[in-house]
Short mmCIF file of C-alpha atoms and ligand atoms in Angstrom, two decimals:
data_model
loop_
_atom_site.label_atom_id
_atom_site.label_comp_id
_atom_site.label_asym_id
_atom_site.label_seq_id
_atom_site.Cartn_x
_atom_site.Cartn_y
_atom_site.Cartn_z
CA MET A 769 -14.36 -61.51 -30.67
CA ILE A 770 -11.47 -61.60 -28.30
CA ILE A 771 -10.05 -58.16 -27.53
CA ARG A 772 -6.33 -58.50 -27.81
CA LEU A 773 -3.75 -56.28 -26.18
CA LYS A 774 -2.83 -55.13 -29.70
CA HIS A 775 -6.35 -53.75 -30.23
CA LEU A 776 -6.27 -51.91 -26.95
CA VAL A 777 -2.95 -50.26 -27.76
CA VAL A 778 -4.26 -49.17 -31.15
CA ALA A 779 -7.41 -47.73 -29.50
CA VAL A 780 -5.40 -45.84 -26.87
CA ILE A 781 -3.30 -44.25 -29.60
CA ALA A 782 -6.17 -43.65 -32.02
CA ILE A 783 -8.76 -42.09 -29.66
CA PRO A 784 -6.78 -38.91 -28.88
CA PHE A 785 -6.11 -38.47 -32.59
CA LEU A 786 -9.77 -38.92 -33.37
CA ALA A 787 -10.65 -36.33 -30.73
CA LEU A 788 -8.13 -33.90 -32.22
CA LEU A 789 -9.52 -34.57 -35.69
CA ILE A 790 -13.08 -33.79 -34.58
CA GLY A 791 -11.88 -30.64 -32.81
CA TRP A 792 -9.95 -29.58 -35.92
CA SER A 793 -12.88 -30.28 -38.27
CA GLY A 794 -14.85 -27.40 -36.74
CA LEU A 795 -17.94 -29.55 -36.35
CA ILE A 796 -18.28 -28.86 -32.62
CA GLY A 797 -20.47 -25.79 -32.12
CA VAL A 798 -19.32 -23.22 -29.55
CA GLY A 799 -22.18 -20.78 -30.10
CA ALA A 800 -24.06 -19.91 -26.90
CA SER A 801 -27.31 -19.13 -28.73
CA SER A 802 -28.56 -22.69 -29.00
CA GLY A 803 -27.88 -23.55 -25.36
CA HIS A 804 -26.67 -26.93 -24.03
CA TRP A 805 -28.55 -30.17 -24.41
CA ALA A 806 -30.54 -30.74 -21.25
CA ILE A 807 -28.25 -33.62 -20.31
CA THR A 808 -25.10 -31.49 -20.74
CA ASP A 809 -26.69 -28.80 -18.59
CA TRP A 810 -27.57 -31.29 -15.90
CA PHE A 811 -24.13 -32.92 -16.06
CA LEU A 812 -22.16 -29.64 -15.80
CA HIS A 813 -24.17 -28.38 -12.85
CA TRP A 814 -23.94 -31.78 -11.18
CA VAL A 815 -20.14 -31.71 -11.53
CA MET A 816 -20.06 -28.15 -10.18
CA ARG A 817 -22.15 -29.07 -7.14
CA ASN A 818 -20.04 -32.14 -6.39
CA SER A 819 -16.79 -30.27 -6.77
CA THR A 820 -17.98 -27.45 -4.52
CA ARG A 821 -19.20 -29.92 -1.90
CA THR A 822 -15.87 -31.74 -1.79
CA ALA A 823 -13.74 -28.58 -1.75
CA ALA A 824 -15.86 -27.10 1.06
CA LEU A 825 -15.21 -30.09 3.36
CA SER A 826 -11.93 -28.56 4.52
CA ILE A 827 -13.45 -25.11 5.17
CA GLU A 828 -14.97 -24.03 8.46
CA ALA A 829 -17.22 -20.99 8.68
CA PRO A 830 -16.57 -18.39 11.39
CA PRO A 831 -19.62 -16.88 13.16
CA LEU A 832 -21.51 -14.77 10.62
CA GLU A 833 -24.09 -12.98 12.77
CA ASP A 834 -22.11 -9.74 13.11
CA SER A 835 -24.07 -7.13 11.15
CA THR A 836 -21.00 -4.86 10.67
CA MET A 837 -20.02 -7.23 7.85
CA LEU A 838 -23.07 -6.42 5.76
CA PRO A 839 -22.62 -2.86 4.41
CA PRO A 840 -19.22 -3.26 2.67
CA ALA A 841 -20.34 -6.63 1.26
CA ALA A 842 -23.61 -5.14 0.00
CA GLY A 843 -21.76 -2.26 -1.67
CA HIS A 844 -19.42 -4.74 -3.32
CA TYR A 845 -22.37 -6.88 -4.41
CA GLU A 846 -23.85 -3.86 -6.18
CA MET A 847 -20.55 -3.08 -7.91
CA ALA A 848 -19.39 -6.58 -8.78
CA CYS A 849 -22.26 -9.10 -8.69
CA ALA A 850 -25.58 -7.38 -9.46
CA MET A 851 -24.57 -6.87 -13.10
CA CYS A 852 -24.89 -10.65 -13.58
CA HIS A 853 -27.15 -11.88 -10.78
CA GLY A 854 -29.51 -8.91 -10.41
CA SER A 855 -30.42 -7.45 -7.00
CA PRO A 856 -33.51 -6.55 -4.97
CA VAL A 857 -33.65 -3.28 -6.93
CA THR A 858 -32.65 -4.37 -10.45
CA PRO A 859 -33.44 -7.50 -12.47
CA ARG A 860 -30.67 -9.29 -14.36
CA PRO A 861 -29.81 -7.28 -17.46
CA GLU A 862 -31.05 -8.68 -20.77
CA LEU A 863 -27.48 -9.25 -22.00
CA VAL A 864 -26.52 -11.75 -19.30
CA ARG A 865 -29.62 -13.83 -20.02
CA HIS A 866 -27.81 -14.86 -23.21
CA MET A 867 -24.72 -16.12 -21.40
CA LEU A 868 -24.18 -19.87 -21.16
CA PRO A 869 -24.76 -20.84 -18.42
CA VAL A 870 -27.10 -17.97 -17.55
CA PRO A 871 -26.01 -16.42 -14.21
CA PRO A 872 -28.82 -17.57 -11.92
CA ASP A 873 -31.14 -15.42 -9.84
CA LEU A 874 -29.50 -16.12 -6.46
CA GLY A 875 -32.66 -15.87 -4.32
CA PRO A 876 -33.78 -19.50 -4.71
CA ARG A 877 -30.19 -20.82 -4.97
CA ILE A 878 -28.67 -19.49 -1.73
CA PRO A 879 -30.65 -21.82 0.60
CA THR A 880 -29.37 -24.85 -1.34
CA TRP A 881 -25.76 -24.19 -0.28
CA THR A 882 -24.02 -24.25 3.13
CA ASP A 883 -21.95 -21.24 4.27
CA GLU A 884 -18.75 -23.13 3.50
CA GLN A 885 -19.93 -23.98 -0.02
CA LEU A 886 -20.89 -20.37 -0.70
CA PHE A 887 -17.44 -19.34 0.50
CA GLN A 888 -15.83 -21.81 -1.90
CA ILE A 889 -17.86 -20.48 -4.86
CA VAL A 890 -17.30 -16.79 -4.12
CA GLN A 891 -13.60 -17.12 -3.22
CA HIS A 892 -12.62 -19.26 -6.20
CA GLY A 893 -15.29 -18.64 -8.84
CA VAL A 894 -16.50 -21.36 -11.23
CA ARG A 895 -14.44 -22.35 -14.25
CA PHE A 896 -15.97 -22.13 -17.74
CA THR A 897 -19.04 -20.23 -16.56
CA GLY A 898 -18.05 -16.57 -16.24
CA MET A 899 -18.45 -16.69 -12.44
CA PRO A 900 -15.30 -14.80 -11.35
CA ALA A 901 -13.00 -15.50 -8.37
CA TRP A 902 -12.67 -12.87 -5.60
CA PRO A 903 -10.16 -10.23 -6.79
CA THR A 904 -7.62 -11.34 -4.16
CA GLN A 905 -7.12 -14.73 -2.50
CA LYS A 906 -5.64 -13.09 0.62
CA ARG A 907 -8.81 -11.70 2.22
CA PRO A 908 -11.04 -14.57 3.34
CA ASP A 909 -12.57 -12.12 5.86
CA GLU A 910 -14.08 -10.13 2.97
CA VAL A 911 -15.44 -13.28 1.35
CA TRP A 912 -17.05 -14.36 4.64
CA ALA A 913 -18.69 -10.94 4.82
CA MET A 914 -20.12 -11.61 1.36
CA VAL A 915 -21.42 -15.00 2.54
CA ALA A 916 -23.12 -13.27 5.49
CA PHE A 917 -24.72 -10.85 3.03
CA LEU A 918 -25.79 -13.61 0.60
CA ARG A 919 -27.58 -15.37 3.49
CA GLN A 920 -29.73 -12.27 3.95
CA LEU A 921 -30.31 -11.72 0.24
CA PRO A 922 -33.29 -14.01 -0.45
CA GLY A 923 -36.39 -11.93 0.16
CA MET A 924 -34.45 -8.75 1.03
CA SER A 925 -36.57 -5.61 0.56
CA ALA A 926 -35.47 -2.84 -1.80
CA ASP A 927 -35.23 -0.39 1.11
CA ARG A 928 -32.94 -2.66 3.09
CA TYR A 929 -30.76 -3.13 0.01
CA TYR A 930 -30.56 0.63 -0.57
CA GLU A 931 -29.62 1.14 3.06
CA LEU A 932 -26.95 -1.59 3.22
CA SER A 933 -25.32 -0.98 -0.15
CA GLY A 934 -25.28 2.75 0.36
CA LEU A 935 -27.08 3.20 -2.92
CA TYR A 936 -29.27 6.19 -2.61
CA ARG A 937 -32.88 5.41 -3.34
CA PRO A 938 -34.16 6.92 -6.57
CA PRO A 939 -35.05 10.58 -6.01
CA MET A 940 -38.64 11.30 -5.08
CA GLU A 941 -40.44 14.07 -6.86
CA GLY A 942 -38.82 17.40 -6.13
CA GLU A 943 -35.59 15.86 -4.77
CA VAL A 944 -32.23 16.34 -6.43
CA ASP A 945 -30.68 13.24 -8.00
CA ASP A 946 -28.12 12.07 -5.47
CA LEU A 947 -24.71 10.52 -6.01
CA PRO A 948 -24.73 7.09 -7.64
CA LEU A 949 -22.65 4.30 -6.13
CA SER A 950 -19.29 5.87 -5.52
CA CYS A 951 -16.79 6.26 -2.74
CA GLU A 952 -19.49 7.92 -0.66
CA SER A 953 -21.82 4.95 -0.75
CA CYS A 954 -19.41 3.18 1.59
CA HIS A 955 -17.37 6.03 3.11
CA SER A 956 -19.96 8.76 3.71
CA ALA A 957 -20.16 10.16 7.24
CA ARG A 958 -23.60 8.62 7.78
CA LYS A 959 -22.20 5.13 7.12
CA VAL A 960 -18.89 5.14 8.99
CA GLY A 961 -20.10 5.41 12.57
CA PRO A 962 -18.50 3.73 15.61
CA GLY A 963 -19.62 0.23 14.56
CA SER A 964 -18.36 0.36 10.99
CA LEU A 965 -15.84 -1.95 9.31
CA VAL A 966 -15.36 0.69 6.61
CA PRO A 967 -12.91 3.41 7.63
CA SER A 968 -13.73 7.08 7.81
CA LEU A 969 -11.47 8.92 5.37
CA ALA A 970 -12.37 12.39 6.63
CA GLY A 971 -9.39 14.31 7.98
CA GLN A 972 -6.94 11.49 7.21
CA SER A 973 -3.43 12.50 6.14
CA GLU A 974 -3.52 13.40 2.44
CA GLU A 975 -0.20 11.67 1.74
CA TYR A 976 -1.42 8.51 3.42
CA LEU A 977 -4.70 8.50 1.47
CA LEU A 978 -2.90 8.98 -1.84
CA GLU A 979 -0.30 6.29 -1.13
CA SER A 980 -3.04 3.91 0.07
CA LEU A 981 -5.03 4.31 -3.14
CA LYS A 982 -1.88 3.54 -5.13
CA ALA A 983 -1.22 0.55 -2.88
CA TYR A 984 -4.66 -0.91 -3.68
CA ALA A 985 -4.19 -0.23 -7.39
CA ASN A 986 -0.76 -1.94 -7.40
CA ASN A 987 -1.98 -4.94 -5.39
CA GLU A 988 0.34 -3.95 -2.53
CA ARG A 989 -2.61 -3.83 -0.13
CA PRO A 990 -4.98 -6.71 -0.79
CA SER A 991 -8.69 -5.91 -0.58
CA GLY A 992 -11.09 -7.26 -3.19
CA ILE A 993 -13.59 -4.58 -2.22
CA MET A 994 -11.27 -1.58 -2.62
CA GLN A 995 -9.49 -3.05 -5.64
CA MET A 996 -12.86 -3.33 -7.37
CA ALA A 997 -13.97 0.14 -6.22
CA ILE A 998 -10.97 1.89 -7.75
CA SER A 999 -10.68 -0.29 -10.84
CA LEU A 1000 -13.36 1.93 -12.36
CA LEU A 1001 -11.35 5.13 -11.84
CA PRO A 1002 -8.61 6.73 -13.88
CA ASN A 1003 -5.37 6.75 -11.80
CA ASP A 1004 -4.98 10.47 -12.16
CA SER A 1005 -8.10 11.01 -10.04
CA PHE A 1006 -6.29 9.74 -6.93
CA PRO A 1007 -4.72 13.07 -5.87
CA GLU A 1008 -8.07 14.85 -6.14
CA LEU A 1009 -9.86 12.18 -4.06
CA ALA A 1010 -7.10 12.16 -1.43
CA HIS A 1011 -7.29 15.93 -1.21
CA TYR A 1012 -11.08 15.90 -0.96
CA TYR A 1013 -11.19 13.50 1.97
CA ALA A 1014 -8.17 14.94 3.78
CA THR A 1015 -9.87 18.32 3.97
CA GLN A 1016 -13.11 16.96 5.50
CA THR A 1017 -13.50 17.03 9.27
CA ARG A 1018 -13.43 13.72 11.08
CA PRO A 1019 -16.59 13.48 13.18
CA GLN A 1020 -15.77 13.02 16.87
CA ASP A 1021 -18.29 10.48 17.99
CA SER A 1022 -18.54 10.62 21.76
CA ALA A 1023 -21.41 8.11 21.65
CA ALA A 1024 -18.98 5.20 21.12
CA PRO A 1025 -19.42 2.81 24.09
CA VAL A 1026 -16.39 2.94 26.31
CA ASP A 1027 -15.03 0.22 28.59
CA ALA A 1028 -12.81 2.22 30.95
CA ASP A 1029 -10.45 -0.67 31.90
CA LEU A 1030 -9.93 -1.62 28.31
CA VAL A 1031 -9.24 1.95 27.27
CA GLU A 1032 -6.72 2.28 30.11
CA ARG A 1033 -4.83 -0.83 28.96
CA GLY A 1034 -4.88 0.56 25.44
CA ARG A 1035 -3.57 3.91 26.65
CA ILE A 1036 -0.56 2.27 28.33
CA LEU A 1037 0.23 0.38 25.14
CA ALA A 1038 -0.16 3.52 23.05
CA GLN A 1039 2.02 5.69 25.28
CA ARG A 1040 4.63 3.22 26.51
CA GLY A 1041 4.36 0.05 24.46
CA ARG A 1042 5.68 -3.12 26.13
CA SER A 1043 9.37 -3.43 25.49
CA GLU A 1044 9.69 -6.94 27.01
CA ASP A 1045 7.33 -8.14 24.25
CA LYS A 1046 8.93 -5.95 21.55
CA ILE A 1047 5.81 -3.80 21.23
CA PRO A 1048 6.69 -0.15 20.57
CA ALA A 1049 4.63 2.79 21.80
CA CYS A 1050 2.05 3.49 19.11
CA LEU A 1051 2.24 7.22 19.77
CA SER A 1052 5.94 7.26 18.95
CA CYS A 1053 4.81 7.21 15.31
CA HIS A 1054 1.08 7.98 15.20
CA GLU A 1055 -0.36 11.45 15.91
CA LYS A 1056 3.12 12.75 16.60
CA PRO A 1057 3.72 16.27 15.34
CA GLY A 1058 6.58 16.35 12.85
CA SER A 1059 6.60 12.62 12.11
CA ASN A 1060 6.39 11.19 8.60
CA PRO A 1061 3.26 12.62 6.90
CA VAL A 1062 2.48 9.23 5.38
CA TYR A 1063 1.87 7.79 8.88
CA PRO A 1064 -1.92 7.69 9.25
CA ARG A 1065 -4.06 9.43 11.84
CA ILE A 1066 -5.74 6.62 13.71
CA SER A 1067 -7.57 8.43 16.55
CA GLY A 1068 -11.32 8.41 16.07
CA LEU A 1069 -11.39 5.52 13.58
CA SER A 1070 -14.02 2.92 14.44
CA GLN A 1071 -13.21 0.05 16.77
CA PRO A 1072 -14.11 -2.77 14.32
CA TYR A 1073 -11.98 -1.22 11.56
CA LEU A 1074 -8.98 -0.70 13.88
CA GLU A 1075 -9.21 -4.27 15.17
CA ARG A 1076 -9.51 -5.74 11.70
CA GLN A 1077 -6.48 -3.84 10.36
CA LEU A 1078 -4.36 -4.71 13.42
CA HIS A 1079 -5.17 -8.39 12.87
CA LEU A 1080 -4.22 -8.08 9.20
CA PHE A 1081 -0.85 -6.48 10.10
CA ASN A 1082 -0.30 -9.05 12.83
CA GLU A 1083 -0.92 -11.92 10.41
CA GLY A 1084 1.39 -10.35 7.82
CA ILE A 1085 -1.45 -9.94 5.30
CA ARG A 1086 -1.74 -6.20 5.15
CA GLY A 1087 0.58 -4.26 2.91
CA GLY A 1088 0.20 -0.59 2.10
CA THR A 1089 2.55 2.30 1.49
CA GLU A 1090 6.31 1.92 1.28
CA TYR A 1091 6.37 2.22 5.10
CA SER A 1092 3.89 -0.55 5.81
CA HIS A 1093 6.68 -2.90 6.94
CA VAL A 1094 7.32 -0.72 10.01
CA MET A 1095 3.71 -1.19 11.06
CA ARG A 1096 3.87 -4.93 10.42
CA GLU A 1097 6.85 -5.08 12.79
CA ALA A 1098 5.03 -2.96 15.37
CA ALA A 1099 2.04 -5.32 15.26
CA ASN A 1100 4.00 -8.54 15.08
CA TYR A 1101 3.88 -9.37 18.79
CA LEU A 1102 0.43 -8.03 19.63
CA GLU A 1103 -1.83 -10.57 21.35
CA ASP A 1104 -5.57 -10.63 20.61
CA ASP A 1105 -6.40 -8.76 23.82
CA ASP A 1106 -3.75 -6.09 23.06
CA ILE A 1107 -5.49 -5.53 19.74
CA VAL A 1108 -8.89 -5.06 21.37
CA ALA A 1109 -7.41 -2.69 23.98
CA ALA A 1110 -5.40 -0.59 21.51
CA ALA A 1111 -8.43 -0.34 19.20
CA ALA A 1112 -10.69 0.69 22.11
CA TYR A 1113 -8.22 3.40 23.12
CA PHE A 1114 -7.76 4.90 19.66
CA ALA A 1115 -11.47 4.65 18.79
CA GLN A 1116 -12.40 6.97 21.65
CA ARG A 1117 -9.27 9.16 21.50
CA GLN A 1118 -9.87 12.72 20.42
CA GLU A 1119 -7.07 14.86 19.19
C1 HEC B 2464 -19.90 -12.24 -15.25
C2 HEC B 2464 -21.07 -12.72 -14.57
C3 HEC B 2464 -20.97 -13.04 -13.09
C4 HEC B 2464 -20.56 -12.18 -12.09
C5 HEC B 2464 -20.00 -10.77 -12.21
C6 HEC B 2464 -20.78 -12.91 -10.86
N1 HEC B 2464 -21.29 -14.15 -11.11
FE1 HEC B 2464 -21.89 -15.53 -9.73
N2 HEC B 2464 -22.31 -16.85 -11.19
C7 HEC B 2464 -22.24 -16.59 -12.55
C8 HEC B 2464 -22.62 -17.78 -13.28
C9 HEC B 2464 -22.67 -17.92 -14.79
C10 HEC B 2464 -22.94 -18.77 -12.32
C11 HEC B 2464 -23.44 -20.21 -12.56
C12 HEC B 2464 -22.34 -21.21 -12.36
C13 HEC B 2464 -22.84 -22.63 -12.53
O1 HEC B 2464 -24.07 -22.84 -12.59
O2 HEC B 2464 -22.02 -23.52 -12.63
C14 HEC B 2464 -22.74 -18.14 -11.02
C15 HEC B 2464 -22.97 -18.78 -9.81
C16 HEC B 2464 -22.94 -18.15 -8.59
C17 HEC B 2464 -23.34 -18.78 -7.35
C18 HEC B 2464 -23.84 -20.22 -7.21
C19 HEC B 2464 -25.30 -20.26 -7.53
C20 HEC B 2464 -25.74 -21.60 -8.07
O3 HEC B 2464 -26.49 -22.29 -7.38
O4 HEC B 2464 -25.31 -21.92 -9.19
C21 HEC B 2464 -23.17 -17.84 -6.36
C22 HEC B 2464 -23.47 -18.01 -4.88
C23 HEC B 2464 -22.66 -16.65 -6.99
N3 HEC B 2464 -22.53 -16.87 -8.34
C24 HEC B 2464 -22.35 -15.48 -6.31
C25 HEC B 2464 -21.74 -14.37 -6.91
C26 HEC B 2464 -21.26 -13.23 -6.18
C27 HEC B 2464 -21.34 -13.03 -4.68
C28 HEC B 2464 -20.72 -12.38 -7.11
C29 HEC B 2464 -20.00 -11.05 -6.86
C30 HEC B 2464 -18.85 -11.11 -5.98
C31 HEC B 2464 -20.88 -12.99 -8.41
N4 HEC B 2464 -21.50 -14.20 -8.25
C32 HEC B 2464 -20.49 -12.39 -9.59
C33 HEC B 2464 -21.87 -15.39 -13.14
C34 HEC B 2464 -21.41 -14.27 -12.46
C1 HEC B 2465 -18.15 -1.18 -1.47
C2 HEC B 2465 -17.66 -0.31 -0.41
C3 HEC B 2465 -16.54 0.67 -0.76
C4 HEC B 2465 -16.48 1.57 -1.79
C5 HEC B 2465 -17.49 1.79 -2.92
C6 HEC B 2465 -15.25 2.30 -1.61
N1 HEC B 2465 -14.57 1.85 -0.49
FE1 HEC B 2465 -12.79 2.53 0.18
N2 HEC B 2465 -12.81 1.09 1.64
C7 HEC B 2465 -13.79 0.14 1.82
C8 HEC B 2465 -13.35 -0.85 2.78
C9 HEC B 2465 -14.13 -2.06 3.27
C10 HEC B 2465 -12.04 -0.45 3.17
C11 HEC B 2465 -11.07 -1.20 4.10
C12 HEC B 2465 -10.28 -2.12 3.15
C13 HEC B 2465 -9.11 -2.85 3.76
O1 HEC B 2465 -9.33 -3.73 4.59
O2 HEC B 2465 -7.96 -2.54 3.36
C14 HEC B 2465 -11.73 0.77 2.44
C15 HEC B 2465 -10.53 1.48 2.56
C16 HEC B 2465 -10.24 2.64 1.87
C17 HEC B 2465 -9.03 3.42 2.05
C18 HEC B 2465 -7.92 3.16 3.07
C19 HEC B 2465 -8.23 3.96 4.30
C20 HEC B 2465 -7.32 3.70 5.47
O3 HEC B 2465 -7.56 4.29 6.54
O4 HEC B 2465 -6.36 2.94 5.33
C21 HEC B 2465 -9.09 4.47 1.18
C22 HEC B 2465 -8.06 5.58 0.99
C23 HEC B 2465 -10.34 4.35 0.44
N3 HEC B 2465 -11.00 3.23 0.90
C24 HEC B 2465 -10.77 5.24 -0.53
C25 HEC B 2465 -11.90 5.02 -1.33
C26 HEC B 2465 -12.23 5.83 -2.48
C27 HEC B 2465 -11.45 7.08 -2.93
C28 HEC B 2465 -13.35 5.27 -3.04
C29 HEC B 2465 -14.10 5.71 -4.30
C30 HEC B 2465 -13.34 5.60 -5.51
C31 HEC B 2465 -13.71 4.13 -2.22
N4 HEC B 2465 -12.81 4.01 -1.20
C32 HEC B 2465 -14.83 3.33 -2.45
C33 HEC B 2465 -15.03 0.12 1.19
C34 HEC B 2465 -15.34 0.85 0.05
C1 HEC B 2466 7.41 2.70 13.79
C2 HEC B 2466 6.23 3.46 13.52
C3 HEC B 2466 4.89 2.87 13.96
C4 HEC B 2466 4.55 2.39 15.21
C5 HEC B 2466 5.41 2.28 16.44
C6 HEC B 2466 3.16 2.02 15.12
N1 HEC B 2466 2.68 2.27 13.87
FE1 HEC B 2466 0.78 1.95 13.23
N2 HEC B 2466 1.32 2.48 11.35
C7 HEC B 2466 2.56 2.91 10.96
C8 HEC B 2466 2.57 3.14 9.54
C9 HEC B 2466 3.75 3.62 8.70
C10 HEC B 2466 1.29 2.80 9.07
C11 HEC B 2466 0.77 2.85 7.62
C12 HEC B 2466 0.88 1.46 6.99
C13 HEC B 2466 0.59 1.54 5.51
O1 HEC B 2466 1.53 1.76 4.75
O2 HEC B 2466 -0.57 1.35 5.10
C14 HEC B 2466 0.51 2.41 10.24
C15 HEC B 2466 -0.83 2.02 10.19
C16 HEC B 2466 -1.57 1.72 11.29
C17 HEC B 2466 -2.98 1.41 11.26
C18 HEC B 2466 -3.89 1.37 10.03
C19 HEC B 2466 -4.58 2.69 9.88
C20 HEC B 2466 -5.57 2.72 8.76
O3 HEC B 2466 -6.18 3.76 8.55
O4 HEC B 2466 -5.76 1.71 8.08
C21 HEC B 2466 -3.36 1.15 12.55
C22 HEC B 2466 -4.75 0.78 13.03
C23 HEC B 2466 -2.18 1.31 13.38
N3 HEC B 2466 -1.12 1.65 12.59
C24 HEC B 2466 -2.18 1.12 14.75
C25 HEC B 2466 -1.03 1.11 15.52
C26 HEC B 2466 -0.99 0.70 16.91
C27 HEC B 2466 -2.21 0.28 17.73
C28 HEC B 2466 0.31 0.77 17.31
C29 HEC B 2466 0.88 0.43 18.66
C30 HEC B 2466 0.69 -0.95 19.10
C31 HEC B 2466 1.08 1.24 16.15
N4 HEC B 2466 0.23 1.44 15.11
C32 HEC B 2466 2.44 1.48 16.18
C33 HEC B 2466 3.63 3.15 11.79
C34 HEC B 2466 3.72 2.77 13.12
#
């Protein structure tokens, strides 16, 4: 039979109607209980792998060896991923084994992906599967930290997982049950030493802490990790938390390694700024008696945290309180080596 143009036109019009008719009839099952046919399963995962591979072609991984990335990512994994994928200390809950597709045990899967592909999956999630996107698209640095953590996950011991995530191990006989995963699992004094990417909150200005928590809650300060951490709290607990941390004493860690030349360059920037490059003196706002109480205390914060935040201001990514624009302006003209020097100075500065 010769296929005429007329037949083709009729088919093109009829097929969508037929599809609608089948959809309307209710004959297509959407129940998850019976699973997919094996071929559907294979096809969907094949499409997902191909799509991830293509999308990841334009992504380039930064170096991921830096171990400071691991603790905040591990804490976030416990809060936001373990409930579906399980962890070295908990198997996947029974409930998620009835999802379609079932969230996989990541151990055997991680080695089948490149760093860039893992980034693509964790940053954007996977449509129609329940695999969520990162809570903000503005913090690739946090997603890379998660990739660094995922690389270490296969075969990770329970002790290492407890240590990184800040989860306290289950109490031994005779010990008191410790705090579950909470603010302290990431912010406790024993975790926020000189090499930490997580800031110490102890002794920070109460107004600044309160306004910062609101800024995370309102999406004014993008951080998938903090947005997730406070999503579980009632908003009216913010003042109490801000008060709690503001009244702690910030540990003065004199063990932080100090490069004297670097600190000296940082000191000049802090005290005088560099007017020819439109960089104001940091100390004209920070640690100045009588200045706005929302301005944070930055002396004694860790070097990696200070550097990271200065980069975020400099790139225009970091928001914050209603005064954050003044800090974005102050950081606008900082060069990379100014950032390292200023961070080195404030990290070792004692008040
Ligand atoms: C609500 C459940 C759920 C949560 C929460 C979740 N995932 Fe997933 N994840 C899935 C499902 C379902 C898949 C399978 C997708 C597929 O096969 O197409 C998946 C796939 C993945 C994969 C690809 C593995 C593979 O080979 O298919 C990675 C990597 C991953 N998730 C990491 C994470 C990380 C990291 C987090 C936390 C930030 C997370 N997931 C949170 C459900 C979840
Ligand atoms: C999984 C780890 C983790 C948990 C849990 C966590 N935080 Fe954080 N917190 C971070 C990280 C990482 C940052 C830096 C985020 C950024 O880049 O803005 C941060 C930043 C903050 C800041 C801003 C501090 C500053 O100097 O600007 C406040 C305030 C804060 N956290 C309070 C809390 C409170 C209160 C809780 C408990 C409800 C909590 N955090 C739980 C990791 C965590
Ligand atoms: C005009 C006032 C002003 C000047 C000058 C200034 N800052 Fe700031 N800075 C702020 C304010 C306000 C914030 C709080 C931003 C927010 O709303 O989260 C801040 C925040 C910061 C933070 C983040 C602290 C934290 O806990 O997350 C760092 C780090 C910082 N400033 C470093 C510097 C350095 C280094 C300089 C000098 C190069 C500088 N600042 C100059 C006003 C200023």
